[in-house]
Coordinates of C-alpha atoms and ligand atoms in Angstrom, one line a residue:
X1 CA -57.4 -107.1 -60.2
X2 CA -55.0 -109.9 -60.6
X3 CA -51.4 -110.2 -58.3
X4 CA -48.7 -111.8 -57.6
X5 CA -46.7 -112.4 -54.4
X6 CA -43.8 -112.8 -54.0
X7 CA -40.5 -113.0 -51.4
X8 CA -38.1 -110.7 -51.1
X9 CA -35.0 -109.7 -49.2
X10 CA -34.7 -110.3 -45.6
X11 CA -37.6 -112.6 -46.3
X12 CA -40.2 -109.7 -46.8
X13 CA -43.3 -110.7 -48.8
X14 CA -44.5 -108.6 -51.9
X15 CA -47.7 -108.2 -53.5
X16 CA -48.1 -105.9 -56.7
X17 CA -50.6 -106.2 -58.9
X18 CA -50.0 -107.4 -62.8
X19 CA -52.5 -105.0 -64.4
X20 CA -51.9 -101.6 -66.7
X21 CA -51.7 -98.5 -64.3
X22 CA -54.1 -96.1 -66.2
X23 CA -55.8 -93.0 -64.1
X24 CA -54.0 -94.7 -61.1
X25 CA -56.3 -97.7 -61.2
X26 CA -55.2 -101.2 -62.3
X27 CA -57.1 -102.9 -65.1
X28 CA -56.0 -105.7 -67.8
X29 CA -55.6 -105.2 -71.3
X30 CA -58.5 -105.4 -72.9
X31 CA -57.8 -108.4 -75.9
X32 CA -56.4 -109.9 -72.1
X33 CA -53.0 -110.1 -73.3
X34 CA -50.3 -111.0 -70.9
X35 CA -46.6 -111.6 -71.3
X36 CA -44.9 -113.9 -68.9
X37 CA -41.9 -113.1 -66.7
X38 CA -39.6 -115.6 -65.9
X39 CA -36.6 -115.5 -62.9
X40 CA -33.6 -115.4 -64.8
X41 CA -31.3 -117.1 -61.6
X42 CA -34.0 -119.6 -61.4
X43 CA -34.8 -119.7 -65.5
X44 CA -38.3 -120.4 -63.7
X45 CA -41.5 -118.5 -64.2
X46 CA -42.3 -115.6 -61.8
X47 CA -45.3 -113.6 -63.1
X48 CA -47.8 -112.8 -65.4
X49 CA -48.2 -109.4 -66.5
X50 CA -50.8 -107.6 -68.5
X51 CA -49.8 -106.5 -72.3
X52 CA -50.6 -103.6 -73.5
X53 CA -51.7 -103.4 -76.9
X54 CA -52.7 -100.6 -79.0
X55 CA -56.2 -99.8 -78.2
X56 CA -55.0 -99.6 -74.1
X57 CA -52.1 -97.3 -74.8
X58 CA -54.6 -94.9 -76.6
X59 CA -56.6 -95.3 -73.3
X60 CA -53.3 -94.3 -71.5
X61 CA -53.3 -91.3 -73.9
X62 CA -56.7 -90.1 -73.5
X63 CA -56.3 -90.4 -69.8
X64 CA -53.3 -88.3 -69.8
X65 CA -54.3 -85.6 -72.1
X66 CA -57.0 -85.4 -69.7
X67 CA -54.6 -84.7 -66.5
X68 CA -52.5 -82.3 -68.3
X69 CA -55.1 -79.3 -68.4
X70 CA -55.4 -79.4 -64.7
X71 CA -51.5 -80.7 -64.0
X72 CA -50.2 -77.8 -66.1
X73 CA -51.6 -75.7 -63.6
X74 CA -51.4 -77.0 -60.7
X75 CA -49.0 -74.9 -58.3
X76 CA -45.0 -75.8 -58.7
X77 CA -45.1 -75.9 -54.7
X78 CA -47.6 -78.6 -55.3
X79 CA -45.5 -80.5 -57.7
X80 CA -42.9 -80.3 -55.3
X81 CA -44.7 -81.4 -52.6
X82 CA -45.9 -84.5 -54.2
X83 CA -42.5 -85.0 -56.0
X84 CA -41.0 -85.7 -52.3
X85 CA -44.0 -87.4 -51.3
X86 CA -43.0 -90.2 -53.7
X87 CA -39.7 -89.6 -52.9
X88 CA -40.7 -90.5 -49.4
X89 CA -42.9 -93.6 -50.2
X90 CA -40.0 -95.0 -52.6
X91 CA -37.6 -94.7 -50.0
X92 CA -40.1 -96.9 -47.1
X93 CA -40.6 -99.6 -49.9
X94 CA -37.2 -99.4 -51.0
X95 CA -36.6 -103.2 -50.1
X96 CA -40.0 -104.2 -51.8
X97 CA -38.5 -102.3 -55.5
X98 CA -34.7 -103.8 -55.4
X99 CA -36.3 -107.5 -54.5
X100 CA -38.2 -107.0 -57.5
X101 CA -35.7 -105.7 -59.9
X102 CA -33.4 -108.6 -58.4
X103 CA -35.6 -111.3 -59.1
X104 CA -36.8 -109.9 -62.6
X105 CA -33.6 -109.2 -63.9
X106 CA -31.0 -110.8 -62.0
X107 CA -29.1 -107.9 -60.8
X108 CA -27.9 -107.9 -57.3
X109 CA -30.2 -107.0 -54.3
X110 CA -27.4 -104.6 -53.0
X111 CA -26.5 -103.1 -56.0
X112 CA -30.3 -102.6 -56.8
X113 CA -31.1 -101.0 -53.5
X114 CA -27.6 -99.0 -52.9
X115 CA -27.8 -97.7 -56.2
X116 CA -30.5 -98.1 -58.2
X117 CA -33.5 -97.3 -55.5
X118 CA -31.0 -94.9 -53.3
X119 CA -30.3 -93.0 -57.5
X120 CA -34.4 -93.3 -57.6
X121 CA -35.1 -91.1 -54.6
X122 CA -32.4 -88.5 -55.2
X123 CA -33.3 -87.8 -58.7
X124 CA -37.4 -87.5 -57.4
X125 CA -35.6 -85.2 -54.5
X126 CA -33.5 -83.2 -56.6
X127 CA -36.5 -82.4 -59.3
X128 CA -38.7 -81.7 -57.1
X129 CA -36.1 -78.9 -55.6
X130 CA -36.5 -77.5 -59.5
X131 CA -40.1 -77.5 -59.5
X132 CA -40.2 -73.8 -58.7
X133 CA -37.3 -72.5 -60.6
X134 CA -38.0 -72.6 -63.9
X135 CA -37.1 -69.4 -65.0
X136 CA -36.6 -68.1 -68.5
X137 CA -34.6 -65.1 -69.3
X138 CA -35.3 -61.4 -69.5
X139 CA -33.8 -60.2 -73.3
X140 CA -33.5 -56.5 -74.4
X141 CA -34.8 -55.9 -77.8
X142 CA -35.0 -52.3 -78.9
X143 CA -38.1 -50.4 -78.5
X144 CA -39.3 -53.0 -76.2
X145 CA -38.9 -55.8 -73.8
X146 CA -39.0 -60.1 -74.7
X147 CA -38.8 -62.8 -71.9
X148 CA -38.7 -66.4 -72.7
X149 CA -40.7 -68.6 -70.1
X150 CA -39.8 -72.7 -70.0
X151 CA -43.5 -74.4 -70.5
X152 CA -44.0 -78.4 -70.4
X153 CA -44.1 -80.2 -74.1
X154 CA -47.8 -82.1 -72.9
X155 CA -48.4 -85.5 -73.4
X156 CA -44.5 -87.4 -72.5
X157 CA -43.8 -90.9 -73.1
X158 CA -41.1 -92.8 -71.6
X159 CA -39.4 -96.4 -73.0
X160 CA -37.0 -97.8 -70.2
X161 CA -34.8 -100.6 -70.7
X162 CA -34.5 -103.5 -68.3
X163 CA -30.9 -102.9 -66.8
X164 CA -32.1 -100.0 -64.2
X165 CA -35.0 -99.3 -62.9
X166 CA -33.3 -96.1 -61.7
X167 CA -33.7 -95.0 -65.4
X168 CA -37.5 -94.6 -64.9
X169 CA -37.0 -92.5 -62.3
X170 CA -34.9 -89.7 -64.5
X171 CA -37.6 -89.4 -66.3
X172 CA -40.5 -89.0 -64.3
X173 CA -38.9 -86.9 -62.3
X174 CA -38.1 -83.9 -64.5
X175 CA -41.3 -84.8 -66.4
X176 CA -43.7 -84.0 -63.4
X177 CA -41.6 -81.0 -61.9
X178 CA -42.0 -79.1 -65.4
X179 CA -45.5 -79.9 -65.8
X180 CA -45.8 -82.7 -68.2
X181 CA -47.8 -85.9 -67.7
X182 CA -45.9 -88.9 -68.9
X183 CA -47.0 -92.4 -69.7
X184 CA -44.4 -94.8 -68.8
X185 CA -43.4 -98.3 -70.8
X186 CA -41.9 -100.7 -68.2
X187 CA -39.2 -103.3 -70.0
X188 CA -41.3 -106.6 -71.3
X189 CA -38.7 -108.6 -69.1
X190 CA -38.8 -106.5 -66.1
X191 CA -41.9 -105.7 -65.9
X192 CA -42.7 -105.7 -62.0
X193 CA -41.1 -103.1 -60.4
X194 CA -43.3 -100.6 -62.5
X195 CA -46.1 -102.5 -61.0
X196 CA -45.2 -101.3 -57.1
X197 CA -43.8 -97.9 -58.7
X198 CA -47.9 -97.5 -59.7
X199 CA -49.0 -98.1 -56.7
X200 CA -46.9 -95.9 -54.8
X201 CA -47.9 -93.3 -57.2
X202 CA -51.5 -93.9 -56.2
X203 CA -50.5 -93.7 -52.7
X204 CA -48.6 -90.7 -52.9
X205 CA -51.8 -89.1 -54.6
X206 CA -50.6 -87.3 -57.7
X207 CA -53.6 -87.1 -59.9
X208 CA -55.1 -89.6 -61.9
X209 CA -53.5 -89.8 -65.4
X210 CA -50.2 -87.7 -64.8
X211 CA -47.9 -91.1 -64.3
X212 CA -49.8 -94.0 -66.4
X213 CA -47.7 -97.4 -66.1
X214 CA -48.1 -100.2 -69.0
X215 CA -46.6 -103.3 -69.3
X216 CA -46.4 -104.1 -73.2
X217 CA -43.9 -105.5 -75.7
X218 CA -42.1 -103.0 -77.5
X219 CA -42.9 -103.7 -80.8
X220 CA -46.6 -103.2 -80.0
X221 CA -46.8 -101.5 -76.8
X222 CA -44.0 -99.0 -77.8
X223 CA -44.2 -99.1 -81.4
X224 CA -47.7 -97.4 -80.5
X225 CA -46.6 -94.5 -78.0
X226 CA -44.0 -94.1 -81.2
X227 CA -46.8 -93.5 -83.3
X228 CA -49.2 -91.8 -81.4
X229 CA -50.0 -88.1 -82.8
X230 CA -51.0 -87.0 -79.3
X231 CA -47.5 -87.9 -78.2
X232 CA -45.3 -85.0 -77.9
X233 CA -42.3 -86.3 -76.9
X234 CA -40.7 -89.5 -76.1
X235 CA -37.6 -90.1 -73.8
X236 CA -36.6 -93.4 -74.8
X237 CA -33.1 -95.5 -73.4
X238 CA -32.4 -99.0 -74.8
X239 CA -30.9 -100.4 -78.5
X240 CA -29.4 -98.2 -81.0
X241 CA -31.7 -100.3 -83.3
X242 CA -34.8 -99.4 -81.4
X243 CA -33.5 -96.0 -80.9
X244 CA -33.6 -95.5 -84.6
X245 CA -36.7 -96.8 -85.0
X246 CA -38.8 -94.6 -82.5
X247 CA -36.8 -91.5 -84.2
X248 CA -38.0 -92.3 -88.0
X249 CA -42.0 -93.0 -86.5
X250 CA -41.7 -89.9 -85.2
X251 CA -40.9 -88.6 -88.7
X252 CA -43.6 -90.3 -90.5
X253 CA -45.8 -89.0 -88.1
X254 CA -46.3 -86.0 -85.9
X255 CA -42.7 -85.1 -85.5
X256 CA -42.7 -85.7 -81.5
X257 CA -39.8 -84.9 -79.7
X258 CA -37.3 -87.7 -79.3
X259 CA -34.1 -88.1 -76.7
X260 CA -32.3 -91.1 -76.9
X261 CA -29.8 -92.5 -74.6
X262 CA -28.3 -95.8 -76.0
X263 CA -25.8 -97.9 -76.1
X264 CA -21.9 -97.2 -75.1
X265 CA -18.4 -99.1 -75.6
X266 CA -16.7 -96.8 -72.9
X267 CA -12.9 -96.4 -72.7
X268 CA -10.9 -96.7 -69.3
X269 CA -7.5 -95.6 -69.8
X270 CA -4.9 -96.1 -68.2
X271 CA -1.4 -93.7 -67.7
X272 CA 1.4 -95.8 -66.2
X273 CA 1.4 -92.5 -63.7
X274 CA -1.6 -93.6 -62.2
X275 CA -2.4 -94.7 -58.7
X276 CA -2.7 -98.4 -60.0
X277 CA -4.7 -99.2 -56.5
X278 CA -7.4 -96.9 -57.9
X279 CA -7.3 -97.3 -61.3
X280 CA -7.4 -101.3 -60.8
X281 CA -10.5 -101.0 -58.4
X282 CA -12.5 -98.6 -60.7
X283 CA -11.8 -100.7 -63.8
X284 CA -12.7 -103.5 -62.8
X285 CA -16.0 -102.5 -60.9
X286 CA -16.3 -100.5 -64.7
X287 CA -17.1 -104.0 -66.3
X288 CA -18.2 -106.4 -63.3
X289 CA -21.0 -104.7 -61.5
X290 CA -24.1 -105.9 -62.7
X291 CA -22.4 -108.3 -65.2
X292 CA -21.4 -105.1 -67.3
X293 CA -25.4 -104.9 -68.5
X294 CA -24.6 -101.2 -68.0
X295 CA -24.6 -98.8 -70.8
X296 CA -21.6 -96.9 -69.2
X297 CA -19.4 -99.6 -68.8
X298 CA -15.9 -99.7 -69.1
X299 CA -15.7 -102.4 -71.4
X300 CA -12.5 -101.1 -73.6
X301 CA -9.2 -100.9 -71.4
X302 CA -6.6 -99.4 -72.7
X303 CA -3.8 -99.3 -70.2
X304 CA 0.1 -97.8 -70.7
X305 CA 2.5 -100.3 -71.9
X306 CA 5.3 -99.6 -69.5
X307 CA 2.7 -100.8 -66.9
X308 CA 0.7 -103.1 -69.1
X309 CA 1.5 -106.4 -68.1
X310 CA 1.4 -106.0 -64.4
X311 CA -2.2 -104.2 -64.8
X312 CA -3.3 -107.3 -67.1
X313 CA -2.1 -109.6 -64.6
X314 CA -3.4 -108.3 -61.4
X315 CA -6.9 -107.0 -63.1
X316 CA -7.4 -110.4 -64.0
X317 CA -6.7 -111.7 -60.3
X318 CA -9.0 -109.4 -59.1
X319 CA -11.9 -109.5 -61.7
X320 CA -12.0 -112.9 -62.4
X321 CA -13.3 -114.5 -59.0
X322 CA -17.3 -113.9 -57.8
X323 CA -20.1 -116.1 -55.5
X324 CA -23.2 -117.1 -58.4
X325 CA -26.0 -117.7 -57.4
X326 CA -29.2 -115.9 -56.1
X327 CA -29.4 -112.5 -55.9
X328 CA -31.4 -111.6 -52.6
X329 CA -28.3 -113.4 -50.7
X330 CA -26.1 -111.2 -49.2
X331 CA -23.4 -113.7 -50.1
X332 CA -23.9 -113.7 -53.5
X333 CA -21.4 -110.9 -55.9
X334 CA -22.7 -112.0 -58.9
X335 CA -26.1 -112.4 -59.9
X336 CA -27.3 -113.9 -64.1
X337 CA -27.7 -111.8 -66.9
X338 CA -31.0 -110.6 -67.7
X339 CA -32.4 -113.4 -69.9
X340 CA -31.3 -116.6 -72.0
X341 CA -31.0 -114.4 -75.0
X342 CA -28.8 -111.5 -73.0
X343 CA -26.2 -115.0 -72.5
X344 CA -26.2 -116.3 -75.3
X345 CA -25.4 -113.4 -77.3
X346 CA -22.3 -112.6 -74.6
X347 CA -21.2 -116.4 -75.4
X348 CA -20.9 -115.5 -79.1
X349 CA -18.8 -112.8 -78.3
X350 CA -16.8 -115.1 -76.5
X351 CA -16.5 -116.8 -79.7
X352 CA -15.9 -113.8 -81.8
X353 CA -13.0 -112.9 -79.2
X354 CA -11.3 -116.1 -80.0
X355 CA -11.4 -115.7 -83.2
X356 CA -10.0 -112.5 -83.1
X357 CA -6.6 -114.0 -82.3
X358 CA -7.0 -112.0 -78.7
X359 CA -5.6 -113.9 -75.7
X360 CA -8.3 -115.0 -73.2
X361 CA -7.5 -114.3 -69.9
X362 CA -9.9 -115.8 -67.9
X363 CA -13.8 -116.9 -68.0
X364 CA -15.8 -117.3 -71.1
X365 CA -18.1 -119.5 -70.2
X366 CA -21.3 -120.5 -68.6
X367 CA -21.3 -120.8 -64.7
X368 CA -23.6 -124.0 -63.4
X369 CA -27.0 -123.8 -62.5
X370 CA -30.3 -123.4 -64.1
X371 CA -30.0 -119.2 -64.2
X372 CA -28.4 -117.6 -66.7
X373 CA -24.7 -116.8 -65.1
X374 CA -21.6 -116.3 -67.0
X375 CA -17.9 -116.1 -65.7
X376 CA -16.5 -112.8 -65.9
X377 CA -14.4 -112.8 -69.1
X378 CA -11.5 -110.7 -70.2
X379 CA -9.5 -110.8 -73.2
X380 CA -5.9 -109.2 -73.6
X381 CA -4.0 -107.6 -76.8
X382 CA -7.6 -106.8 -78.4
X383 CA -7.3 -105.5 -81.7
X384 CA -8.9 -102.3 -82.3
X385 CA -10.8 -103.3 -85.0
X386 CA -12.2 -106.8 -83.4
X387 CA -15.8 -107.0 -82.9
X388 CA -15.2 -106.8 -79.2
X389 CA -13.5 -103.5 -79.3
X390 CA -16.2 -101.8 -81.3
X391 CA -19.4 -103.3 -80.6
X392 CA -21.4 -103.3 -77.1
X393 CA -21.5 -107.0 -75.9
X394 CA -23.4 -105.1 -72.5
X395 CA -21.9 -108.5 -70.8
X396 CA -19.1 -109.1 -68.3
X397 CA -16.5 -108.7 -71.2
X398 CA -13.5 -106.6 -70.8
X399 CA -11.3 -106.1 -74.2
X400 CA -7.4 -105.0 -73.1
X401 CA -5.0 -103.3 -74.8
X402 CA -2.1 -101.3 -75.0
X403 CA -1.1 -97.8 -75.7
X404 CA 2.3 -96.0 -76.0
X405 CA 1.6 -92.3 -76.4
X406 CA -1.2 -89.6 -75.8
X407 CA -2.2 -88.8 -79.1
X408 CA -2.3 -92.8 -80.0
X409 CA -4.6 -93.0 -76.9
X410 CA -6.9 -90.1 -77.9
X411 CA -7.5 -91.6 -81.7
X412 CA -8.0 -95.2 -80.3
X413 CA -10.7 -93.8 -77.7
X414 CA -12.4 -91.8 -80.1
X415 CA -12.4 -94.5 -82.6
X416 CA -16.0 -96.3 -82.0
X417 CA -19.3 -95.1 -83.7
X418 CA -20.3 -94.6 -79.8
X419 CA -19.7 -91.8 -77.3
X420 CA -21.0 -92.2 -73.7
X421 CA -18.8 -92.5 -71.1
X422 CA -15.1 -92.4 -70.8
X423 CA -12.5 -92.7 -67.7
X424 CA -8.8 -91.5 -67.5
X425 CA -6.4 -92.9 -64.5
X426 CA -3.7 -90.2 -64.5
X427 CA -1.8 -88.1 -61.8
X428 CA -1.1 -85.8 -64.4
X429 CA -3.6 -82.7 -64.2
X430 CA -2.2 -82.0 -67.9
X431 CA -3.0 -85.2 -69.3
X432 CA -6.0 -85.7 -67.7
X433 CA -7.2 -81.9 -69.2
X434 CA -6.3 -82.7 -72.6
X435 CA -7.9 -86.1 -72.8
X436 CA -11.4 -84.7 -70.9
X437 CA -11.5 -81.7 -73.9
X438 CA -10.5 -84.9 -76.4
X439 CA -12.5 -87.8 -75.5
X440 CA -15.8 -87.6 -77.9
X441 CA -18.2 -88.6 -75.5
X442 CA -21.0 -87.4 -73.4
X443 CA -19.4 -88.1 -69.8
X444 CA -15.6 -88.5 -68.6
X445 CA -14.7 -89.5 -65.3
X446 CA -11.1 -88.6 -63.9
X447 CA -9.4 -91.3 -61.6
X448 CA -13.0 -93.3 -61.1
X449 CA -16.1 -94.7 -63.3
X450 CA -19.3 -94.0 -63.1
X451 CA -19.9 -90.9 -60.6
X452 CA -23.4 -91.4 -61.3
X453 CA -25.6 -88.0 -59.4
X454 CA -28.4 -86.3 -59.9
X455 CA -26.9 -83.1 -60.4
X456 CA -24.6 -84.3 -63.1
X457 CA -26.0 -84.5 -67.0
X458 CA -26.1 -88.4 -68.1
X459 CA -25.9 -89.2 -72.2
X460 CA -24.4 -89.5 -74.9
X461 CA -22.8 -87.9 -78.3
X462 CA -22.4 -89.9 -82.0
X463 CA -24.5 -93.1 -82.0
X464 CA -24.9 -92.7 -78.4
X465 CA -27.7 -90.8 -78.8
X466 CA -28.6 -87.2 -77.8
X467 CA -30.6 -86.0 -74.8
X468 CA -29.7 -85.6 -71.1
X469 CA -31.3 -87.3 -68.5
X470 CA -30.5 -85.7 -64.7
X471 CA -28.9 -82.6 -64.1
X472 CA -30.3 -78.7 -64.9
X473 CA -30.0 -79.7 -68.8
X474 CA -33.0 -82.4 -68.1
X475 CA -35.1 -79.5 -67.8
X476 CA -34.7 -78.3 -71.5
X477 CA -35.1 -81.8 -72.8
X478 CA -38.9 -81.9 -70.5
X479 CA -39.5 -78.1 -71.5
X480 CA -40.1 -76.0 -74.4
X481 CA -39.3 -72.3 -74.5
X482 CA -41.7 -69.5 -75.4
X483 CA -40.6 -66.0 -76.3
X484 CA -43.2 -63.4 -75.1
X485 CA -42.0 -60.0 -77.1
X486 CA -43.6 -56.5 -75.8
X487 CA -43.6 -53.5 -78.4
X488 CA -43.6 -50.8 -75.3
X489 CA -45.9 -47.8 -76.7
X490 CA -45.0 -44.4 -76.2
X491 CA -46.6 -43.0 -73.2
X492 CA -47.8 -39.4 -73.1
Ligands
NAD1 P1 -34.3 -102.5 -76.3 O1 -34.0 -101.3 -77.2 O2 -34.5 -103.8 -76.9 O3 -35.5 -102.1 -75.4 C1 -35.7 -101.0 -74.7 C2 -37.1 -100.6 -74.5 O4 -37.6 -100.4 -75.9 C3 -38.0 -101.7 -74.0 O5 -39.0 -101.2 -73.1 C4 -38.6 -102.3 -75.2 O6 -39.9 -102.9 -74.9 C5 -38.8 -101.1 -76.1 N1 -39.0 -101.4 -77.5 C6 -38.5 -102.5 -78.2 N2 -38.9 -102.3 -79.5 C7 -39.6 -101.2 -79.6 C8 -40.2 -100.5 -80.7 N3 -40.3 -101.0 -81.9 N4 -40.8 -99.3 -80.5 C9 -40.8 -98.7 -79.2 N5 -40.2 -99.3 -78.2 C10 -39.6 -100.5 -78.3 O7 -33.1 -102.5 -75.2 P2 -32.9 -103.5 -74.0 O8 -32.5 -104.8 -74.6 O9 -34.0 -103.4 -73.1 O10 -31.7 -102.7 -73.2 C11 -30.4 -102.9 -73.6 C12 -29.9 -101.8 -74.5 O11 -30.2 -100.5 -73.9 C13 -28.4 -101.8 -74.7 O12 -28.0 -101.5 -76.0 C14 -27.9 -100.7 -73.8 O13 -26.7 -100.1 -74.1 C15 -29.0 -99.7 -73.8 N6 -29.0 -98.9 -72.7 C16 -28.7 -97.6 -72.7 C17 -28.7 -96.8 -71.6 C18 -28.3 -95.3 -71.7 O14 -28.5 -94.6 -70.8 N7 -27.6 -94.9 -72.7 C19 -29.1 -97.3 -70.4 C20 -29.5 -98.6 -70.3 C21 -29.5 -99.4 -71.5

């Protein structure tokens, strides 16, 4: 099977090979499609990858439905076992996957293997912990007895974008603990890491068929899973557009079960009682760390005007300085945006920012090189109804503005067709209650961004989808529950 090697971190060389993972074997497409994948810090070509095209993801399909009868069985200390086996084997090739996902999307090596790989292993950890405590509930009905047991959905799929391969990872995770089998869709641009993921998954031994990897654009690739009537659900994070898309094929055909996690336009506010330290260091991170390609990002800040202008002026100090370049360096904090498209659609914002009559306070443009880098950029007295304050750039773009009172804060936040992720800076228990019960969204952090743990529910409300990756509630979205009702006969 065709491979490609590559260097990593610390000099470390990778091989993976470029074929679809089906039944834990690696074969090509059969037409032999491949979709190339190109470097974005280089803008040079790194791999070629199989595509997957309709006929192969039915092959995935077959193969799965075939794994399910025994993988529904098998024991949940099994699944467990397994589970942390991968958990294991992730965790020893930990600086093989964040090489990859730095050179395939541009993101930085540290931040890949710090958070992305370390979030990878917990959420394999953490589901495998729940592998054997799936309990329903006992119910009292009269004249009898009912008990609801949580059973797996069947055949999953799973559409990932290209920002995280940690994303993956809260999805196979629950899947597998509660008995599904689950094909995964790797992102057409980042397409590599899926590739080791498969082969650890062969290594770790879980049956042939339960994880299938392809490589495949979306509209043909995931456009079929979408469609497929043996599909019974599909966990799916990327566009709103697409988002829309995979939930209206499920309509026309077999009504599969859809979560979406998309896109966010997150509000940090904040309270002139803050500790500014804090709130500076978490809004900032909010929009910088991985060039704000993040769907929680903090890209709205809306600060108190009695502190406004000191906040504007030393979050620009602080944000607007970073080292481009490659992203395996240790030296480097900023790596390129995910692709030439991803950059030129951040640059138009730019634009759209100028026009908006909102003061630019520093960046905005491209960085040299041949990669895709862009300055971080941040733009002050945003008006709440410019392009930048309502629509997800999912770039290095922080829109400012100011707020006077509470209640002018709490309209401004909720005032987006989004609702992911929000954070309040306060000392001010009060405040800080009233806006977490306020803020229509999915997640709030209080005095920090992000807080990202398995434990904790990630998604979104409004056109931020619906859904929950990590966290107990995963386990409904991966489940289905069956009531078992007993009419107790009279005994003699
Ligand atoms: P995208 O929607 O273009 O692609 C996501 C995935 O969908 C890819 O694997 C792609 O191949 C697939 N796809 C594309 N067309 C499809 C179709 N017709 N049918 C089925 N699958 C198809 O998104 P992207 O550009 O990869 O990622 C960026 C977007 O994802 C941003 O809007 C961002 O906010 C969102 N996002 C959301 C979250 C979240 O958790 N809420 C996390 C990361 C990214």
């Amino acid at each position: 099977m065709a491979s490609v090697t590559l260097t990593g971190a610390e000099g470390r060389s990778i091989t993976v090979p470029t074929g679809l993972f089906i039944d834990n074997k690696f074969e090509p497409a059969t037409s032999g499609a491949t979709i190339d994948v190109e470097n974005p810090s280089t803008g040079k070509h790194l791999a070629t990858v199989s595509a997957a095209q309709a006929e192969d993801v039915d092959r995935a399909v077959q193969s799965a439905k075939k794994a399910y009868v025994s993988w529904k069985k098998v024991d949940s200390g099994e699944k467990r076992r397994l589970l942390n086996r991968l958990a294991d084997l992730v965790e020893r090739d930990a600086v093989e996957l964040a090489s990859l996902e730095a050179l395939e999307s541009g993101v930085l090596y540290g931040v890949s293997r710090a958070l992305h790989v370390q979030e990878s292993i917990s959420n394999l950890r953490y589901f495998a912990g729940w592998a054997d405590k799936l309990d329903g509930d006992s119910l009292s009905i009269p004249q009898g007895l009912a008990y609801t047991r949580r059973e797996p959905i069947g055949v999953c799929a799973a559409i990932v974008p290209w920002n995280s391969l940690m994303i993956a990872f809260w999805k196979i995770a629950p899947a597998l603990a509660t008995g599904n089998v689950l094909i995964l869709k790797t992102p057409e641009i980042t397409p590599l890491w899926g590739c080791k993921l498969a082969q650890l998954i062969a290594e770790a031994e879980i049956p042939p068929g339960v994880v299938n990897i392809i490589t495949g654009l979306g509209n043909i690739a995931g456009q079929a899973l979408s469609e497929h009537n043996d599909i019974k659900k599909i966990s799916f994070t990327g566009s709103p557009g697409v988002g829309r898309r995979i939930l209206e094929t499920s309509a026309k055909t077999n009504l599969k079960k859809v979560s979406l996690e998309l896109g966010g336009k997150g509000p940090s506010i904040v309270f002139a009682d803050a500790d500014l330290e804090n709130a500076l260091f978490w809004t900032t991170l909010g929009i910088t760390v991985s060039n704000g390609q993040v769907c929680a990002a903090g890209s709205r800040i809306y600060v108190q005007d009695t502190i406004y202008e000191k906040f504007v002026e030393e979050f620009s100090k602080r944000s607007r300085d970073a080292v481009h370049g490659d992203p395996l360096l240790p030296e480097t904090t900023k790596g390129s945006v995910a692709n030439k498209a991803q950059l030129d659609k951040i640059l138009e914002y730019v634009k759209k920012g100028k026009e908006s009559g909102a003061r630019l306070l520093h960046g905005g443009e491209r960085l040299p090189g041949d990669g895709y880098f862009i300055a971080n950029t941040a733009f002050a007295e945003v008006d709440q109804k410019a392009p930048i304050m309502q629509e997800e750039v999912f770039g290095p773009l922080a829109s400012i503005a100011p707020f006077s009172t509470l209640d002018e804060i709490i309209a401004k936040a909720n005032d987006t067709s989004y609702g992911l992720s929000a954070a309040v800076f306060t000392n001010d228990v009060n405040k800080a209650f009233r806006l977490s019960e306020e803020i229509e969204s999915g997640m709030v952090t209080v005095n920090a961004w992000g807080m990202i743990h398995a434990n904790t529910p990630f998604g979104g409300v409004k056109e931020s989808g619906f859904g929950r990756d990590m966290g107990k509630e995963a386990l409904e979205d991966w489940t289905t529950t069956k009531t078992v009702k007993w009419n107790i006969l009279p005994t003699k």
